[in-house]
Short mmCIF file of C-alpha atoms and ligand atoms in Angstrom, two decimals:
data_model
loop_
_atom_site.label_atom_id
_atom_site.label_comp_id
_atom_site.label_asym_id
_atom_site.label_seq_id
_atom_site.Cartn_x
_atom_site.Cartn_y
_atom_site.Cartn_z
CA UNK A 1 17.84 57.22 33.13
CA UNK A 2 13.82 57.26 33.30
CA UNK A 3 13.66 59.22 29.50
CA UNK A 4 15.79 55.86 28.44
CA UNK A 5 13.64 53.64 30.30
CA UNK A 6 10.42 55.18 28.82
CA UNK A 7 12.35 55.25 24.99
CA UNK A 8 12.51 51.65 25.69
CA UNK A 9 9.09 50.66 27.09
CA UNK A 10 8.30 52.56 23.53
CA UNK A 11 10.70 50.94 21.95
CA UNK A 12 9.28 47.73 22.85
CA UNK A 13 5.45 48.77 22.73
CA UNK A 14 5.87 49.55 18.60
CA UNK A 15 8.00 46.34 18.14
CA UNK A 16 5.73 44.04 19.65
CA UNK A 17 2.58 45.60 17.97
CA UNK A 18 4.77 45.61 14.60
CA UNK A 19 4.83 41.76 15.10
CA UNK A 20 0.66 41.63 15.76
CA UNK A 21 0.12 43.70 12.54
CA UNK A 22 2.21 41.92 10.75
CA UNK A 23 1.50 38.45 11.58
CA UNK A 24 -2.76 39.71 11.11
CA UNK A 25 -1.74 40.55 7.60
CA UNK A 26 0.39 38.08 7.06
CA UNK A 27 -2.92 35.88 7.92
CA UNK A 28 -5.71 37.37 5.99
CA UNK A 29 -3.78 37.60 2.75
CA UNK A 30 -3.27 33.75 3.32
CA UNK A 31 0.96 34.24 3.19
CA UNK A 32 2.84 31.13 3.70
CA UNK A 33 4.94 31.00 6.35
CA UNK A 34 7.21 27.82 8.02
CA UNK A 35 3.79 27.25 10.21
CA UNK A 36 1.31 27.58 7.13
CA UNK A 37 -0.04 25.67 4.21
CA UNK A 38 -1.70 27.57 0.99
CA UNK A 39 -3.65 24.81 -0.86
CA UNK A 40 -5.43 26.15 -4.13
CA UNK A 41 -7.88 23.21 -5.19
CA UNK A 42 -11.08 22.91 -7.08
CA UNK A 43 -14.45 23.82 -5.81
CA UNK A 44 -16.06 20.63 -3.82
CA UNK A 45 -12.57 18.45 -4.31
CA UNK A 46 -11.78 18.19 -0.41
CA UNK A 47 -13.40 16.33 2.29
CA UNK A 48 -13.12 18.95 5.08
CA UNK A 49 -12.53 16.28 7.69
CA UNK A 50 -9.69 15.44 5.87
CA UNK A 51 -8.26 18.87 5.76
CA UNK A 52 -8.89 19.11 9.88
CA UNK A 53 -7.16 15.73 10.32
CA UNK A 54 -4.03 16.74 8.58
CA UNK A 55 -3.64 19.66 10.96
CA UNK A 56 -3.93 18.56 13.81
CA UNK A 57 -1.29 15.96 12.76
CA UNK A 58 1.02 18.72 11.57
CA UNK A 59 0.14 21.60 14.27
CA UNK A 60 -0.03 23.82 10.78
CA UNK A 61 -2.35 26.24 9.91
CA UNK A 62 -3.51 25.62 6.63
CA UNK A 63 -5.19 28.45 4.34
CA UNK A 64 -7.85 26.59 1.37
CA UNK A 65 -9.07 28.37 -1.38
CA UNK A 66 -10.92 27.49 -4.57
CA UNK A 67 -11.09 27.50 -8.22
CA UNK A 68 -13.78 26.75 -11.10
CA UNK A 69 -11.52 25.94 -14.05
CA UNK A 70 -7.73 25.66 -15.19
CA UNK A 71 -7.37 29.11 -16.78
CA UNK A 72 -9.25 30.53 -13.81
CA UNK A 73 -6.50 29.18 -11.81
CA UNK A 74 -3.33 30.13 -13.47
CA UNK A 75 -4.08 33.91 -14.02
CA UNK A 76 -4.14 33.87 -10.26
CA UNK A 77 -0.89 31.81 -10.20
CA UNK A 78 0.61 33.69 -13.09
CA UNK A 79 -0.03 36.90 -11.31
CA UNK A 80 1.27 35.89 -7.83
CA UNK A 81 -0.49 37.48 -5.50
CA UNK A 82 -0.89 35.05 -2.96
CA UNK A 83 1.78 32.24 -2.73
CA UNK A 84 0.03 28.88 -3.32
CA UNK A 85 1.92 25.78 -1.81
CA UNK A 86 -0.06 23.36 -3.55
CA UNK A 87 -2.48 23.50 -6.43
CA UNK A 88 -4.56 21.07 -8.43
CA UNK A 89 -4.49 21.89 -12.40
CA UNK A 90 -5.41 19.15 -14.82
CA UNK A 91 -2.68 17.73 -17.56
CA UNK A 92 -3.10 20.23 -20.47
CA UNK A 93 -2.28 22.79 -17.75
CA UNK A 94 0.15 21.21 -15.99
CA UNK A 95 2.06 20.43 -19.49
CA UNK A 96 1.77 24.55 -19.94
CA UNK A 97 2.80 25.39 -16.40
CA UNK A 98 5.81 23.26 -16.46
CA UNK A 99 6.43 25.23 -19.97
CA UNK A 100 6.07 28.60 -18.34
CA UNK A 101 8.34 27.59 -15.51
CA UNK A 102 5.93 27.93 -12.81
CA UNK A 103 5.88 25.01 -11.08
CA UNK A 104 8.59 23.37 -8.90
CA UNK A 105 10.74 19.89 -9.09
CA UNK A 106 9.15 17.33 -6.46
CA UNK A 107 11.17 15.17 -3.93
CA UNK A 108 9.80 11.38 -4.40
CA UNK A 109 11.85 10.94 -1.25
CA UNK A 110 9.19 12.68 0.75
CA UNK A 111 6.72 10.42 -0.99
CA UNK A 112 6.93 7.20 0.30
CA UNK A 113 3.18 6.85 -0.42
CA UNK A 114 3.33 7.47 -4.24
CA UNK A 115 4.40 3.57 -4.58
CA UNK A 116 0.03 3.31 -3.44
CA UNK A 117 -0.78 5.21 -7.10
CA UNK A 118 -1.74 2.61 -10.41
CA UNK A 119 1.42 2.89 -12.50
CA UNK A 120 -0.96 3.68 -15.19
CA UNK A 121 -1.32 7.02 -14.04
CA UNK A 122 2.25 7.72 -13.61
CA UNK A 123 4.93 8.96 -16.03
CA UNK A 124 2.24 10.32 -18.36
CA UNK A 125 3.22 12.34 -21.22
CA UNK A 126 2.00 15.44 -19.93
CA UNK A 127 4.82 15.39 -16.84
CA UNK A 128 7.34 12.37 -17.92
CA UNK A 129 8.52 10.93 -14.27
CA UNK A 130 5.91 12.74 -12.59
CA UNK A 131 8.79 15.16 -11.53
CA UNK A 132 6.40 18.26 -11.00
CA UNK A 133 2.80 16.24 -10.41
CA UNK A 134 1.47 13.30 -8.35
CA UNK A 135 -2.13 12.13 -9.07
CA UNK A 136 -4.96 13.02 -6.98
CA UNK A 137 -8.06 12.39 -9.14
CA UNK A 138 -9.58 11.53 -12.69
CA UNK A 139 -12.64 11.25 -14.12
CA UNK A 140 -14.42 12.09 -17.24
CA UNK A 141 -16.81 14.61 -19.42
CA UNK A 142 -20.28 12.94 -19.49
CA UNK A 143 -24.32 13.60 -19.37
CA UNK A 144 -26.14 13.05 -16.49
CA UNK A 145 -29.49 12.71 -16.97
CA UNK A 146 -32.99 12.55 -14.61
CA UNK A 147 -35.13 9.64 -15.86
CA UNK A 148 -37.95 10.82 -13.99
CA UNK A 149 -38.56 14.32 -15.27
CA UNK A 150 -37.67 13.37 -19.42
CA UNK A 151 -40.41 11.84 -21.43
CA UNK A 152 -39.56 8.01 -21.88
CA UNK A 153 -39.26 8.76 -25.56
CA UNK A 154 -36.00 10.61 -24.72
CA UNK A 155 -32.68 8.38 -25.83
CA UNK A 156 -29.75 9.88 -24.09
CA UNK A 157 -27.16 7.99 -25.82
CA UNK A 158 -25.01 10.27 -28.10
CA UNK A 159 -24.18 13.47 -28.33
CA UNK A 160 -25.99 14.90 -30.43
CA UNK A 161 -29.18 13.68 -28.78
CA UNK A 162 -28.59 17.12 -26.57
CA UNK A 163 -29.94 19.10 -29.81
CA UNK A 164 -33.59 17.32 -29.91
CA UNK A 165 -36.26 20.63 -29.59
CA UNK A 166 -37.83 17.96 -27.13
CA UNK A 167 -35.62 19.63 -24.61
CA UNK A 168 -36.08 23.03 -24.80
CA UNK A 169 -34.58 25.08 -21.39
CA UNK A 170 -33.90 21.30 -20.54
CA UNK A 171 -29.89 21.17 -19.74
CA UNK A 172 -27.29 22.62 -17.76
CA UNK A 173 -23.85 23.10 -18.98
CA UNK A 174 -20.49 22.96 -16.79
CA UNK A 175 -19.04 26.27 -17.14
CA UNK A 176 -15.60 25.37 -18.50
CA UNK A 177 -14.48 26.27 -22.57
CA UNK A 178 -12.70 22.61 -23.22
CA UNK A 179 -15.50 21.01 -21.43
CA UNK A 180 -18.03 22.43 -23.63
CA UNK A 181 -15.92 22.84 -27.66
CA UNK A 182 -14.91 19.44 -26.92
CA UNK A 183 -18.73 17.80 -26.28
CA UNK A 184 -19.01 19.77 -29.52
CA UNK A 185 -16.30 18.69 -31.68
CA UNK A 186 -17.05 15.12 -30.51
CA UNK A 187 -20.36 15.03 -31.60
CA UNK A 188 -19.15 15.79 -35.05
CA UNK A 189 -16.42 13.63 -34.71
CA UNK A 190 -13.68 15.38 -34.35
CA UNK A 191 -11.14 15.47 -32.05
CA UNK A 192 -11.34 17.89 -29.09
CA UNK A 193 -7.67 18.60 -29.41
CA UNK A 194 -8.30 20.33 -32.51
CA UNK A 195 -6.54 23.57 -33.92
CA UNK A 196 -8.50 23.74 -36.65
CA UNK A 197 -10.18 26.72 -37.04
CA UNK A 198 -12.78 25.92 -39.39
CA UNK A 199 -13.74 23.01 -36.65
CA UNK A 200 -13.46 25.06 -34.32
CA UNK A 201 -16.05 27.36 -35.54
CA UNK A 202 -18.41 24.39 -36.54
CA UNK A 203 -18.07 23.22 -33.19
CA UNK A 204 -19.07 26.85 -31.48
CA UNK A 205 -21.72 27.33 -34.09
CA UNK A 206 -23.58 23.80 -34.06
CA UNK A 207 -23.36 25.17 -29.68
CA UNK A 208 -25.16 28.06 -31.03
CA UNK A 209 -28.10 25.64 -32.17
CA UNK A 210 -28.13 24.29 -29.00
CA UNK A 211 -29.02 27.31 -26.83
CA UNK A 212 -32.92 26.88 -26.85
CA UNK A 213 -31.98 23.58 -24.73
CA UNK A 214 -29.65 25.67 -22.20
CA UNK A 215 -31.63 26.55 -18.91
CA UNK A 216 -28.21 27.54 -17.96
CA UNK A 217 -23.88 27.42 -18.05
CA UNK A 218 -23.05 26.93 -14.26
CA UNK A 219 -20.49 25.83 -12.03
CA UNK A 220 -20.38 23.19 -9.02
CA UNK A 221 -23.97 24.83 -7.94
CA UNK A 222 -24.92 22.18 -10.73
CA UNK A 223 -24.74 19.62 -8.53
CA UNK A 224 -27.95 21.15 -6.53
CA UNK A 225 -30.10 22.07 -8.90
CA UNK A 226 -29.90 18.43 -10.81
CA UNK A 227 -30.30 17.11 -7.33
CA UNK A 228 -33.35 19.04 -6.66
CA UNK A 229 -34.71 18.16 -9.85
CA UNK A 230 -34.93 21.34 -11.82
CA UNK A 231 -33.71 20.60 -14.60
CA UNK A 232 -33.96 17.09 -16.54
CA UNK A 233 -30.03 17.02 -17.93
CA UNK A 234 -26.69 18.40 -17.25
CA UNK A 235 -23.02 17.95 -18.99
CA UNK A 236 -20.27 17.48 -16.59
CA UNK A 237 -17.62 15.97 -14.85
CA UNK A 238 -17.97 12.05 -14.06
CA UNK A 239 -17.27 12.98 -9.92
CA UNK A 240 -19.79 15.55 -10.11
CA UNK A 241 -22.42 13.06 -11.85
CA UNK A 242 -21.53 10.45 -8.93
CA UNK A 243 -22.58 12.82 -6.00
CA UNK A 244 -25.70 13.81 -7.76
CA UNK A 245 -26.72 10.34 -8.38
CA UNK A 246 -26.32 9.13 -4.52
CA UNK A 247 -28.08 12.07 -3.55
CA UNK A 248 -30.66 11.57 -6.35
CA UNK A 249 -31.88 7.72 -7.71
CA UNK A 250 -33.34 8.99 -10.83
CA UNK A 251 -30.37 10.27 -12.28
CA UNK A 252 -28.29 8.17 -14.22
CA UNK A 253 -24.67 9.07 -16.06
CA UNK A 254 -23.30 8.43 -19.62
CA UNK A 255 -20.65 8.38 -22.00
CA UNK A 256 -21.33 9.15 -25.61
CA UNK A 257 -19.68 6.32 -27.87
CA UNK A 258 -18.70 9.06 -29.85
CA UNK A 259 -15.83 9.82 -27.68
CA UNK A 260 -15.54 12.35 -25.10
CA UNK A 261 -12.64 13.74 -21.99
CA UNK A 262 -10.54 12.05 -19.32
CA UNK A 263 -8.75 14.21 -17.00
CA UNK A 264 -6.05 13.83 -14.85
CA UNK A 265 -6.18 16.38 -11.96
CA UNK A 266 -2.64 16.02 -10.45
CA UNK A 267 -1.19 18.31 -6.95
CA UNK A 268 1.83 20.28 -7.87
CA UNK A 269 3.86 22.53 -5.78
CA UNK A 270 4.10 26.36 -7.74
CA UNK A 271 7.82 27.67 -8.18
CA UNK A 272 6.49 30.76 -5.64
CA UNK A 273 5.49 28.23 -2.64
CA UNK A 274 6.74 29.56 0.36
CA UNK A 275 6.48 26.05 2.45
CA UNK A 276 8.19 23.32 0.32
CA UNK A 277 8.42 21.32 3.31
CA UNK A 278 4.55 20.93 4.44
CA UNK A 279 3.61 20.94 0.43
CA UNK A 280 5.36 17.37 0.48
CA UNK A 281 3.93 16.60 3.98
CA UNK A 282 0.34 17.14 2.29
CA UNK A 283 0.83 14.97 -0.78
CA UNK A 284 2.19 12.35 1.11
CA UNK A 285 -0.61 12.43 3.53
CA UNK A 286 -3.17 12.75 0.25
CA UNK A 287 -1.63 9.90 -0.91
CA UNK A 288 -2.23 7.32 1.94
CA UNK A 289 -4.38 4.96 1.14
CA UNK A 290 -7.11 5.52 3.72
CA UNK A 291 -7.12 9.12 3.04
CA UNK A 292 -6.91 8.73 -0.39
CA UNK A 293 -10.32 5.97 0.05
CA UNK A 294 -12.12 8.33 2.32
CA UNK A 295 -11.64 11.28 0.08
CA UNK A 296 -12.72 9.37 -3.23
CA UNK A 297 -16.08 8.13 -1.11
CA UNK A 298 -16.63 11.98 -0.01
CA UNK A 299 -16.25 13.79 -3.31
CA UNK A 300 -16.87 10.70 -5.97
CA UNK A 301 -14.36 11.67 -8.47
CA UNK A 302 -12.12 8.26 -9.50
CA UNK A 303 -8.94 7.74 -7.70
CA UNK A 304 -5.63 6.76 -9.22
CA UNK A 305 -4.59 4.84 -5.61
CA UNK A 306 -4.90 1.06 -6.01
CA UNK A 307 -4.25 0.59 -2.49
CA UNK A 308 -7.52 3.04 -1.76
CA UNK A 309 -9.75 0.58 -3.97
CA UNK A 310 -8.96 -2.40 -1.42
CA UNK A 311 -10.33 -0.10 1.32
CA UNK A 312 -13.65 1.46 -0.33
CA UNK A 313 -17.27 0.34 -0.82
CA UNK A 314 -17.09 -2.05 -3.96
CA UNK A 315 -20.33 -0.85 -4.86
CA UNK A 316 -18.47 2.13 -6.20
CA UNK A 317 -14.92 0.68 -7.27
CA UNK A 318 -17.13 -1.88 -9.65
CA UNK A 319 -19.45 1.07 -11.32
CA UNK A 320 -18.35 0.70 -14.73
CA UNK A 321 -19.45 4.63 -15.21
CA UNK A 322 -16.89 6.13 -13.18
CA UNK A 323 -14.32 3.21 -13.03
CA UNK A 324 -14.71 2.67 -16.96
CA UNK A 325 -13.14 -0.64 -18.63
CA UNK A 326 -10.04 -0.40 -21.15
CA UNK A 327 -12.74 -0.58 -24.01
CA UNK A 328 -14.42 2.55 -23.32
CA UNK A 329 -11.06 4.58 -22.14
CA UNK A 330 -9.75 3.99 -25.45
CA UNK A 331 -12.43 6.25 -26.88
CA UNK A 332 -11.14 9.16 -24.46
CA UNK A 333 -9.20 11.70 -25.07
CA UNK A 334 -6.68 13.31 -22.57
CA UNK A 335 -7.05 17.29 -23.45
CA UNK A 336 -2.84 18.27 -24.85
CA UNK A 337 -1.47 21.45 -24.19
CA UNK A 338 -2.47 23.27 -27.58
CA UNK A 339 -0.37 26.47 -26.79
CA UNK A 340 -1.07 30.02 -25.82
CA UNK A 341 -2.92 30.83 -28.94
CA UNK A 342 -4.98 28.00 -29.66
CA UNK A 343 -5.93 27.87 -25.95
CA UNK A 344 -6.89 31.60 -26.10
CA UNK A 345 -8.88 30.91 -29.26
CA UNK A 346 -11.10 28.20 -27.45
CA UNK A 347 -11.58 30.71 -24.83
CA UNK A 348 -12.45 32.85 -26.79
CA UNK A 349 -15.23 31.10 -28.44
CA UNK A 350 -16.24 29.53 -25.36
CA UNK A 351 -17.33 33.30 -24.30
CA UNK A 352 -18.58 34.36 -27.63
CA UNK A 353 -20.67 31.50 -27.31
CA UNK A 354 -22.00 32.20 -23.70
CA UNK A 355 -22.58 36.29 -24.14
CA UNK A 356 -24.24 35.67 -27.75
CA UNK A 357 -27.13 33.08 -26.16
CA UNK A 358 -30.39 33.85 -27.41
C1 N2P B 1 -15.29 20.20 -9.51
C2 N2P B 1 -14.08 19.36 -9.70
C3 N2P B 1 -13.82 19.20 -11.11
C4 N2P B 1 -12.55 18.68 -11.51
N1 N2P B 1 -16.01 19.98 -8.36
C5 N2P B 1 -12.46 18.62 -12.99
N2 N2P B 1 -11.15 18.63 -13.43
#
């Protein structure tokens, strides 16, 4: 009787510390469970407050983590090691993720909020019906620029006014390949949905000429460094430019006439979510409109949610250079899904580009 007592206090001892190990692990390598949330979402795309609000309305525990570009992103989703329940990808990916099968079908049931988003951002070629994606921010590809530090003789207007020798070790680039062809291609006029090859290599060698005028190729650090003034220019994203410039009066933002990138970053739930359930709970919370305001004042990207306008500082909603009118949108592009190979040749590029500076 006490040998199957003590088998049992045993017994019990092993399960119970089972469950501890298990549930540590289960933790750290950010699994999703009925109680947890995975979110995979750019770098500086979240106001935390926003993220502690939403649990302590759910009671969930919610695991964040970060990416710096698209690709960066799907290799980890591609290779599944941690089960994302909601990521962030932009339209060219989305388009390709939907083609790969990775991503799942959405319930607009659970979204009673997605009647708050601008119907121009809905049913967009990239996801017709928004059946995998619901919008969470756009913006643009500009040049934000310090007044203060550039001689007054410096026109920041197109382009190509990033090649004058006048700004030698003078601009920081946004680490991203699309980002940086397409600034390219644009400023000789050509489409940065290109497959062309030999504009393609026109476009990476005119980049070439511009490395005297690189100080560096960085990511959302940018956003420092222009703020702390050292360094007089940068290319990058419209949301970006915005916090710079309230943290920093002398920098101003433009978009080359030329043409240049809008972006759609949409949240989608991947095929290998393992909480379906809270995934829908946190788009639909994204989505109401005085989260959706408070996040757009916080991280100063554009947002698709017309009902979020009514509720922010007009001071922002009115800036023509991150709300831009019809007139200059029709000079964007949207970046298409260009296919495996032609995305792997930009990337390509892109790096021979970067690890051939001089
Ligand atoms: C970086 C967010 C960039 C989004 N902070 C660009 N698609």
């Amino acid at each position: 009787m006490k040998a199957l007592f003590q088998t049992l206090v045993v017994v019990l001892i092993l399960v119970v510390g089972l469950f501890f190990v298990n549930h540590r692990l289960n933790v750290s390598e950010g699994f999703s469970g009925s109680d947890t949330l995975t979110i995979y979402n750019w770098g500086d795309y979240l106001d935390p407050d926003l993220l502690a609000k939403f649990k302590e309305e759910t009671g969930l525990t919610v695991v964040y983590e970060t990416f710096d570009s698209n690709e960066a992103m799907l290799v980890k989703i591609e290779q599944g090691g941690t089960n994302y329940d909601i990521a962030v990808p932009s339209e060219y990916m989305i388009n390709k993720m939907i083609e790969e099968d990775l991503l799942l079908p959405l319930d607009h049931n659970k979204l009673p909020n997605l009647k708050h988003i601008d119907p121009r951002f809905m049913d967009l070629v990239f996801d017709p019906g928004n059946q995998y994606s619901i919008p969470y921010f756009w913006g643009t590809v500009g040049i934000v620029y310090n007044s203060e530090l550039l001689d007054e003789n410096i026109v920041l207007e197109h382009w190509d006014d990033l090649w004058n020798p006048k700004l030698e070790n003078e601009i920081f680039l946004v680490d991203s390949a699309r980002e940086v062809l397409g600034f390219s291609l644009n400023s000789l006029h050509h489409s940065l949905n290109t497959t062309d090859k030999e504009k393609l290599i026109a476009a990476k060698e005119k980049l070439d000429l511009l490395t005297p005028n690189i100080k560096a190729i960085i990511g959302d650090e940018m956003k420092l460094l222009m703020v702390n003034n050292e360094a007089g220019i940068g290319v990058t994203w419209s949301g970006d430019a915005a916090e710079m410039m309230w943290d920093n009066e002398a920098l101003d933002y433009v978009l080359p006439p030329e043409g240049s990138n809008i972006f759609f970053d949409n949240m989608v739930i991947p095929k290998t979510a393992k909480n379906v359930e809270a995934a829908h709970q946190f788009i639909d919370f994204m989505l109401r409109p005085e989260n959706a305001a408070q996040n757009a004042e916080y991280i100063g990207y554009s947002t698709p949610n017309l009902s979020a306008l009514e509720l922010m500082d007009p001071e922002i909603v009115n800036d023509e250079r991150f709300y831009p009118p019809d007139a200059v949108v029709e000079r964007l592009e949207v970046y298409e899904n260009l296919g495996k190979r032609n995305l792997a040749y930009y990337n390509e590029l892109f790096l021979e580009f970067k690890m051939h500076r001089k």
